[in-house]
Amino acid sequence: IRASSLNNKPVSQRLSIAFGQGMAGIGMNMKNKFYEARFYVLNFSEYNREDNLQELKTLGIGFADRADSLAAWLKEPGTEISMIYPDSVLKILADAHVTHVMTDNIRAFPDLKNQQTVTLVSRFMNFIEAKYPGIRTRIMQTGNDDDEPAALYKINYEQAGMPQPK
């Protein structure tokens, strides 16, 4: 499903849950510095697949279910697609026994305070949270929300059906 086709579309709670459960990967355009999500690869369960596809059609959300359609998206000018797999990203943390993460807001230009910050940990966690909402719980934060804050989060592996690492 093209990411842009989801803008301002009021999907049902059932479809929202199916998106999370079925998300296999996120196709990111890595060529520009904004790391734009171009499409989502979903694997809907057979149980609700037809209902989900019908709701997408009703909402006017286009989707491709053939490899040649995906191949055409990958060949669009100005794109350099990389696939991000939320489960693989989460497994990296679990295998390293990571129980907490600290977000970062490092200035892109150290002497210039503006909105341009490098937020690598946040971006990493956002990929996981796209599939598993509530996977992290904020424990504490230093700094105001609008002033380059840093926050400590606990990773709730049980949200993904995984045991908490020790």
Short mmCIF file of C-alpha atoms in Angstrom, two decimals:
data_model
loop_
_atom_site.label_atom_id
_atom_site.label_comp_id
_atom_site.label_asym_id
_atom_site.label_seq_id
_atom_site.Cartn_x
_atom_site.Cartn_y
_atom_site.Cartn_z
CA ILE A 1 0.00 0.00 0.00
CA ARG A 2 1.42 3.38 -0.95
CA ALA A 3 1.97 5.43 2.20
CA SER A 4 0.59 8.57 0.54
CA SER A 5 -2.74 6.85 -0.13
CA LEU A 6 -3.35 6.60 3.63
CA ASN A 7 -3.25 10.36 4.26
CA ASN A 8 -6.40 11.57 6.03
CA LYS A 9 -8.26 8.29 5.52
CA PRO A 10 -10.51 7.28 8.43
CA VAL A 11 -9.86 3.55 8.64
CA SER A 12 -11.85 1.32 11.00
CA GLN A 13 -10.32 0.06 14.22
CA ARG A 14 -10.39 -3.45 12.75
CA LEU A 15 -8.35 -2.35 9.73
CA SER A 16 -5.94 -0.38 11.91
CA ILE A 17 -5.29 -3.50 13.99
CA ALA A 18 -4.90 -5.59 10.83
CA PHE A 19 -2.30 -3.11 9.55
CA GLY A 20 -0.24 -3.56 12.70
CA GLN A 21 -0.58 -7.32 12.81
CA GLY A 22 0.09 -7.74 9.11
CA MET A 23 2.94 -5.26 8.65
CA ALA A 24 5.85 -7.11 7.14
CA GLY A 25 7.95 -4.16 6.01
CA ILE A 26 8.20 -0.46 5.30
CA GLY A 27 9.62 0.67 1.96
CA MET A 28 11.63 3.80 2.66
CA ASN A 29 13.04 6.27 0.15
CA MET A 30 16.54 6.64 1.54
CA LYS A 31 17.75 9.01 -1.15
CA ASN A 32 16.54 12.14 0.58
CA LYS A 33 17.38 13.13 4.16
CA PHE A 34 13.78 12.84 5.32
CA TYR A 35 13.63 9.04 4.99
CA GLU A 36 10.18 9.12 3.44
CA ALA A 37 7.96 6.05 3.87
CA ARG A 38 6.84 5.19 0.33
CA PHE A 39 4.86 2.02 0.91
CA TYR A 40 3.95 -0.65 3.43
CA VAL A 41 4.16 -4.36 2.72
CA LEU A 42 1.32 -6.12 4.52
CA ASN A 43 0.42 -9.75 4.97
CA PHE A 44 -3.23 -9.82 6.01
CA SER A 45 -4.37 -13.07 7.57
CA GLU A 46 -6.64 -15.24 5.46
CA TYR A 47 -9.32 -14.83 8.16
CA ASN A 48 -9.96 -11.14 7.39
CA ARG A 49 -8.10 -10.56 4.14
CA GLU A 50 -11.17 -10.02 1.94
CA ASP A 51 -12.82 -7.68 4.48
CA ASN A 52 -9.62 -5.64 4.72
CA LEU A 53 -9.21 -5.39 0.96
CA GLN A 54 -12.87 -4.40 0.56
CA GLU A 55 -12.49 -1.60 3.13
CA LEU A 56 -9.38 -0.34 1.34
CA LYS A 57 -11.33 -0.24 -1.94
CA THR A 58 -14.29 1.52 -0.28
CA LEU A 59 -11.97 4.18 1.16
CA GLY A 60 -10.21 4.65 -2.17
CA ILE A 61 -6.92 3.39 -0.80
CA GLY A 62 -5.02 1.80 -3.64
CA PHE A 63 -3.00 -1.33 -3.17
CA ALA A 64 -0.97 -3.68 -5.29
CA ASP A 65 -1.03 -7.40 -4.84
CA ARG A 66 1.36 -8.35 -7.61
CA ALA A 67 5.14 -8.30 -7.65
CA ASP A 68 5.24 -6.37 -10.96
CA SER A 69 3.31 -3.47 -9.37
CA LEU A 70 5.84 -3.28 -6.55
CA ALA A 71 8.67 -3.44 -9.08
CA ALA A 72 7.20 -0.41 -10.89
CA TRP A 73 7.14 1.58 -7.63
CA LEU A 74 10.79 0.74 -7.05
CA LYS A 75 11.76 2.13 -10.46
CA GLU A 76 10.21 5.57 -9.96
CA PRO A 77 12.75 8.33 -10.65
CA GLY A 78 14.42 9.84 -7.59
CA THR A 79 13.89 6.85 -5.37
CA GLU A 80 16.35 4.60 -3.63
CA ILE A 81 14.20 2.15 -1.71
CA SER A 82 15.35 0.31 1.37
CA MET A 83 13.12 -2.11 3.22
CA ILE A 84 12.78 -1.83 6.98
CA TYR A 85 11.39 -4.88 8.77
CA PRO A 86 10.01 -3.93 12.23
CA ASP A 87 10.33 -7.48 13.57
CA SER A 88 13.98 -7.66 12.53
CA VAL A 89 14.70 -4.30 14.11
CA LEU A 90 13.04 -5.41 17.36
CA LYS A 91 14.96 -8.69 17.29
CA ILE A 92 18.25 -6.77 17.17
CA LEU A 93 17.32 -5.10 20.46
CA ALA A 94 16.04 -8.32 22.07
CA ASP A 95 19.15 -10.29 21.06
CA ALA A 96 21.30 -7.59 22.66
CA HIS A 97 19.16 -7.79 25.85
CA VAL A 98 18.16 -4.14 25.53
CA THR A 99 15.39 -3.29 27.99
CA HIS A 100 15.47 0.53 27.76
CA VAL A 101 16.37 3.11 25.11
CA MET A 102 17.14 6.80 25.37
CA THR A 103 16.00 9.08 22.59
CA ASP A 104 18.33 11.67 21.19
CA ASN A 105 18.02 15.11 19.69
CA ILE A 106 21.50 15.89 18.48
CA ARG A 107 21.82 19.14 16.57
CA ALA A 108 22.64 18.71 12.90
CA PHE A 109 24.68 21.92 13.21
CA PRO A 110 26.09 22.04 16.77
CA ASP A 111 26.22 25.83 17.03
CA LEU A 112 22.77 26.42 15.53
CA LYS A 113 19.61 25.67 17.51
CA ASN A 114 16.85 24.98 15.02
CA GLN A 115 14.50 22.12 14.17
CA GLN A 116 17.22 20.17 12.36
CA THR A 117 18.22 17.39 14.70
CA VAL A 118 19.43 13.84 14.27
CA THR A 119 17.01 11.51 16.06
CA LEU A 120 18.38 8.07 15.27
CA VAL A 121 17.01 6.19 18.28
CA SER A 122 13.56 7.75 17.84
CA ARG A 123 13.53 6.78 14.17
CA PHE A 124 14.62 3.24 15.01
CA MET A 125 11.85 2.90 17.60
CA ASN A 126 9.24 4.51 15.32
CA PHE A 127 9.66 1.65 12.85
CA ILE A 128 8.91 -0.83 15.63
CA GLU A 129 6.04 1.24 17.03
CA ALA A 130 4.41 1.40 13.59
CA LYS A 131 3.76 -2.31 13.97
CA TYR A 132 3.49 -2.55 17.76
CA PRO A 133 1.77 0.53 19.23
CA GLY A 134 2.61 0.87 22.92
CA ILE A 135 5.89 -1.03 22.60
CA ARG A 136 7.62 1.68 24.62
CA THR A 137 6.72 3.46 27.83
CA ARG A 138 8.35 6.76 28.72
CA ILE A 139 10.02 6.51 32.12
CA MET A 140 11.46 10.03 32.29
CA GLN A 141 12.40 13.03 30.15
CA THR A 142 14.91 15.83 30.44
CA GLY A 143 14.14 19.07 28.67
CA ASN A 144 10.84 20.43 27.40
CA ASP A 145 9.02 18.81 24.47
CA ASP A 146 9.82 21.82 22.27
CA ASP A 147 13.44 22.22 23.43
CA GLU A 148 15.53 19.26 22.19
CA PRO A 149 14.47 16.82 24.91
CA ALA A 150 15.93 13.42 25.70
CA ALA A 151 13.70 10.69 27.11
CA LEU A 152 14.24 7.26 28.62
CA TYR A 153 11.83 4.53 27.48
CA LYS A 154 11.22 0.98 28.66
CA ILE A 155 10.67 -1.48 25.82
CA ASN A 156 7.53 -3.57 26.39
CA TYR A 157 8.41 -6.71 24.45
CA GLU A 158 5.18 -8.38 25.54
CA GLN A 159 3.35 -5.99 23.13
CA ALA A 160 5.05 -7.96 20.36
CA GLY A 161 4.42 -11.34 22.00
CA MET A 162 8.05 -11.64 23.09
CA PRO A 163 9.53 -12.30 26.52
CA GLN A 164 11.29 -9.41 28.25
CA PRO A 165 15.10 -9.90 27.90
CA LYS A 166 17.07 -10.41 31.10
#
